PDB file of C-alpha atoms in Angstrom:
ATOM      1  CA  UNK T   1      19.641   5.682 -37.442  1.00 79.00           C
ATOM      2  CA  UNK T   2      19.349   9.781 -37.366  1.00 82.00           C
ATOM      3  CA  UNK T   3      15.540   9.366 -38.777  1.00 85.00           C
ATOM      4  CA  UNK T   4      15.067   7.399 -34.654  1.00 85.00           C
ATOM      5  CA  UNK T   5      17.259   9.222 -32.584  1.00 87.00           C
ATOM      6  CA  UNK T   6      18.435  12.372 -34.030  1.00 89.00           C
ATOM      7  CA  UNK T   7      16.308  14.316 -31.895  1.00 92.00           C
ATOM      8  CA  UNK T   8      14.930  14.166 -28.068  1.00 93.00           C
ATOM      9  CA  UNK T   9      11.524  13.460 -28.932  1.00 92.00           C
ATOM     10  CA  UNK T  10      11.989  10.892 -31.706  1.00 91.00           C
ATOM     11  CA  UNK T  11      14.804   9.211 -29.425  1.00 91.00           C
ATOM     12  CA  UNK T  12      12.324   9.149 -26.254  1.00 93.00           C
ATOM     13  CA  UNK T  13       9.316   7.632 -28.681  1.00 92.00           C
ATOM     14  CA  UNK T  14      12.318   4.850 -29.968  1.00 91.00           C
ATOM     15  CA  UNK T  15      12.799   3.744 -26.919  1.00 91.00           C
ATOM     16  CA  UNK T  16       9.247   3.780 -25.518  1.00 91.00           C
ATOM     17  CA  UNK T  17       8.481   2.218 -28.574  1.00 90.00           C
ATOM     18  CA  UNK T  18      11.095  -0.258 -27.536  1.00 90.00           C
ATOM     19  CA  UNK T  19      10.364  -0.810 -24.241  1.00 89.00           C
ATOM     20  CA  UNK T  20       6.468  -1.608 -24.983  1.00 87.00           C
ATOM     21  CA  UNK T  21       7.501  -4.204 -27.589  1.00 85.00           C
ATOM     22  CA  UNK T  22       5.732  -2.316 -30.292  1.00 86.00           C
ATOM     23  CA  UNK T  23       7.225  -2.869 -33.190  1.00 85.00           C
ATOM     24  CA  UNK T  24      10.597  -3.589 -31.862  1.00 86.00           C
ATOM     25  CA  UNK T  25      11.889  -6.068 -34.165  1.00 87.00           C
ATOM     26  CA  UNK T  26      11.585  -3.833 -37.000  1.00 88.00           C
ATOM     27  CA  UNK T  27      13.798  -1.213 -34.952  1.00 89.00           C
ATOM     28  CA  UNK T  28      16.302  -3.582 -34.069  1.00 90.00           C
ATOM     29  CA  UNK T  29      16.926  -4.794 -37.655  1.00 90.00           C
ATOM     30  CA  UNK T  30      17.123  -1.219 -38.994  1.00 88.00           C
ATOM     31  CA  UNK T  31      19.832  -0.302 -36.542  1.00 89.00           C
ATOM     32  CA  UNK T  32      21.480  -3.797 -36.418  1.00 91.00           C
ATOM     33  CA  UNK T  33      22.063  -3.104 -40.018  1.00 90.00           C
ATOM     34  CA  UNK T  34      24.561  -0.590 -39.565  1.00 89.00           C
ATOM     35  CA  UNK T  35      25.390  -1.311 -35.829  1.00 89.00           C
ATOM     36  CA  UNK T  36      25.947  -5.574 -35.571  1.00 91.00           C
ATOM     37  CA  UNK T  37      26.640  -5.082 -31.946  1.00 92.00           C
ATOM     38  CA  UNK T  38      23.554  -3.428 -31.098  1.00 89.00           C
ATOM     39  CA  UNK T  39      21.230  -6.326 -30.500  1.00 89.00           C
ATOM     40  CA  UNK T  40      23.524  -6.099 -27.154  1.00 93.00           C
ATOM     41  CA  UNK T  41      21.258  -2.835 -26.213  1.00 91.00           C
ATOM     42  CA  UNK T  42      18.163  -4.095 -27.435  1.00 92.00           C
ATOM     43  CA  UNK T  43      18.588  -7.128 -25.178  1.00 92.00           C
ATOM     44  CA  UNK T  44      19.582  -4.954 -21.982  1.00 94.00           C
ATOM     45  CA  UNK T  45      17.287  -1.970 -22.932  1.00 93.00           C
ATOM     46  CA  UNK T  46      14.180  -4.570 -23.069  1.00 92.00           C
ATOM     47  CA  UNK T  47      15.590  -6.653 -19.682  1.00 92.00           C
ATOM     48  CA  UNK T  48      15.938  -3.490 -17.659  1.00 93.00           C
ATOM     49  CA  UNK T  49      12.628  -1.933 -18.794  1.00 92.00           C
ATOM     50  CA  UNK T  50      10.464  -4.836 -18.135  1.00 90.00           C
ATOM     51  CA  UNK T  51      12.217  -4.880 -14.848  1.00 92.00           C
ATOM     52  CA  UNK T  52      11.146  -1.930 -14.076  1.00 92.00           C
ATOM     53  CA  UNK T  53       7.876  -2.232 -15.363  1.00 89.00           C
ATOM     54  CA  UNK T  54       7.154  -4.851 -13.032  1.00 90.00           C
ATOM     55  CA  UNK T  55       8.345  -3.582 -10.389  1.00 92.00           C
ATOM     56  CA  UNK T  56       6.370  -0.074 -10.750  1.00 90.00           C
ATOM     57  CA  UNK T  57       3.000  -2.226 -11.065  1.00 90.00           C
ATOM     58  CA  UNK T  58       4.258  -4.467  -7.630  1.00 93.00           C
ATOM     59  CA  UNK T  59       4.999  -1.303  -5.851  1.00 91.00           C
ATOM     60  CA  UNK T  60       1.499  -0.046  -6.884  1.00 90.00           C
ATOM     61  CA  UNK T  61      -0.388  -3.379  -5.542  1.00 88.00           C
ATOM     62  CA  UNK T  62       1.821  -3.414  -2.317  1.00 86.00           C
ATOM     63  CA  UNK T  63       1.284   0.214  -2.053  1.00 85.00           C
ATOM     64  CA  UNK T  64      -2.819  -0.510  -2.092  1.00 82.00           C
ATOM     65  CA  UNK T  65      -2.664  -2.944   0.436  1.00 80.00           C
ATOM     66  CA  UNK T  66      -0.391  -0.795   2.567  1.00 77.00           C
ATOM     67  CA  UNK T  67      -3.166   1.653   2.807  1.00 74.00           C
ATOM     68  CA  UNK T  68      -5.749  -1.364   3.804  1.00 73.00           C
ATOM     69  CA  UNK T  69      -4.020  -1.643   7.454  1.00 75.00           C
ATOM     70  CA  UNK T  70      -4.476   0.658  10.050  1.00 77.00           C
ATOM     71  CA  UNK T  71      -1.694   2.623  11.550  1.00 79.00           C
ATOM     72  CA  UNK T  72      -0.307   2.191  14.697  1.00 83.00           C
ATOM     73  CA  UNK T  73      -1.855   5.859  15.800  1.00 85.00           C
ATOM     74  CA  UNK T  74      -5.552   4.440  14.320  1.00 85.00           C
ATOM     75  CA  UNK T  75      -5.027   1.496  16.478  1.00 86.00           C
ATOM     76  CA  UNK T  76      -4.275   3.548  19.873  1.00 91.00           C
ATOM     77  CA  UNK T  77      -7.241   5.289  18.598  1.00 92.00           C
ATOM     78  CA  UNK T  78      -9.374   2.057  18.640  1.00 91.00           C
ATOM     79  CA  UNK T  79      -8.472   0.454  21.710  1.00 93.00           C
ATOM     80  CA  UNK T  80      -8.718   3.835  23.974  1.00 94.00           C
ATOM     81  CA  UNK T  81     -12.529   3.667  22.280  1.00 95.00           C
ATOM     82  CA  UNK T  82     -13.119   0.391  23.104  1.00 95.00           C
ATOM     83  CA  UNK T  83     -12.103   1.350  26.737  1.00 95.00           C
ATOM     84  CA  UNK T  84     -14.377   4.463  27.195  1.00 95.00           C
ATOM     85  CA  UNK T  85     -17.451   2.112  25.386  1.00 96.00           C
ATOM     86  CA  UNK T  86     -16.544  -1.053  28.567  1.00 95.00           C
ATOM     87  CA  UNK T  87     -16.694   2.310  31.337  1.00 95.00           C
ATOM     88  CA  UNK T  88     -19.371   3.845  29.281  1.00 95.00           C
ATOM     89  CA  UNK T  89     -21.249   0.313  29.761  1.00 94.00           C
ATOM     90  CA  UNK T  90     -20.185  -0.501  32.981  1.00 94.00           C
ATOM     91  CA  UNK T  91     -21.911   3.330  34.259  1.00 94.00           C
ATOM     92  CA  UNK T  92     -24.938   2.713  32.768  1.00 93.00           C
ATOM     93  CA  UNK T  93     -25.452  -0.701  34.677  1.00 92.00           C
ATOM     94  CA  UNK T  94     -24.515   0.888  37.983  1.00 92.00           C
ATOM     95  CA  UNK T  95     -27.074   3.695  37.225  1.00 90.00           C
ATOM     96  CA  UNK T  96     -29.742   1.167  36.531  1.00 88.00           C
ATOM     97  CA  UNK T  97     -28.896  -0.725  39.658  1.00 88.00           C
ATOM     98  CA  UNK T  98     -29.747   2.825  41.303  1.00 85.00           C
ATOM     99  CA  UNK T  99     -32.293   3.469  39.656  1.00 84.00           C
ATOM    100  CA  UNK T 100     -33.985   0.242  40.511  1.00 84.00           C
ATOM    101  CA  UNK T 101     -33.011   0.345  43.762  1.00 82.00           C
ATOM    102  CA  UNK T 102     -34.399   3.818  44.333  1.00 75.00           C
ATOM    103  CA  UNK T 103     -37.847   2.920  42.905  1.00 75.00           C
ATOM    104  CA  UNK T 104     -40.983   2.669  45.481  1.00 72.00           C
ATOM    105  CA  UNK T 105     -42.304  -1.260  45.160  1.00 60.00           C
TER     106      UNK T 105
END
């Protein structure tokens, strides 16, 4: 089939053709015609792509939710504000207790 893959560019948009499952059949038969073996590649070819496929638009989704949890550095981060916030609240009730205590009745 020289007028689908004789050059580079015309190969490339075959097989992307292919893989999307645009207009495949009509590909297939046209090479199948002077190759009978090739529905061999066609099967493989559209197996191996859709695998991949998928598993380009899983990493993406598991990437995305990666990127929803904190790291463990954000969560030192956290607790060691938490901490300074408890002495933070824990000083300002001792200075009240001064201050009341230091207040004329």
């Amino acid at each position: 089939m020289p007028e689908r893959f004789d050059e580079l560019p015309h190969s490339l948009f075959t097989l992307f053709q292919i893989m999307t499952g645009d207009d495949w059949g009509n590909v297939a038969q046209d090479v199948m015609e002077h190759k009978p073996w090739a529905w061999l590649f066609f099967i493989a070819y559209i197996l191996m792509s859709t695998f991949v496929a998928l598993n380009l638009f899983i990493a993406v989704a598991v990437n995305a939710m990666h990127e929803n949890e904190p790291s463990a550095a954000e969560l030192q981060t956290q607790a060691e504000l938490n901490a300074v916030r408890q002495e933070l609240a824990a000083l300002n009730a001792k200075l009240d207790q001064l201050l009341l205590r230091d207040q004329p009745s």
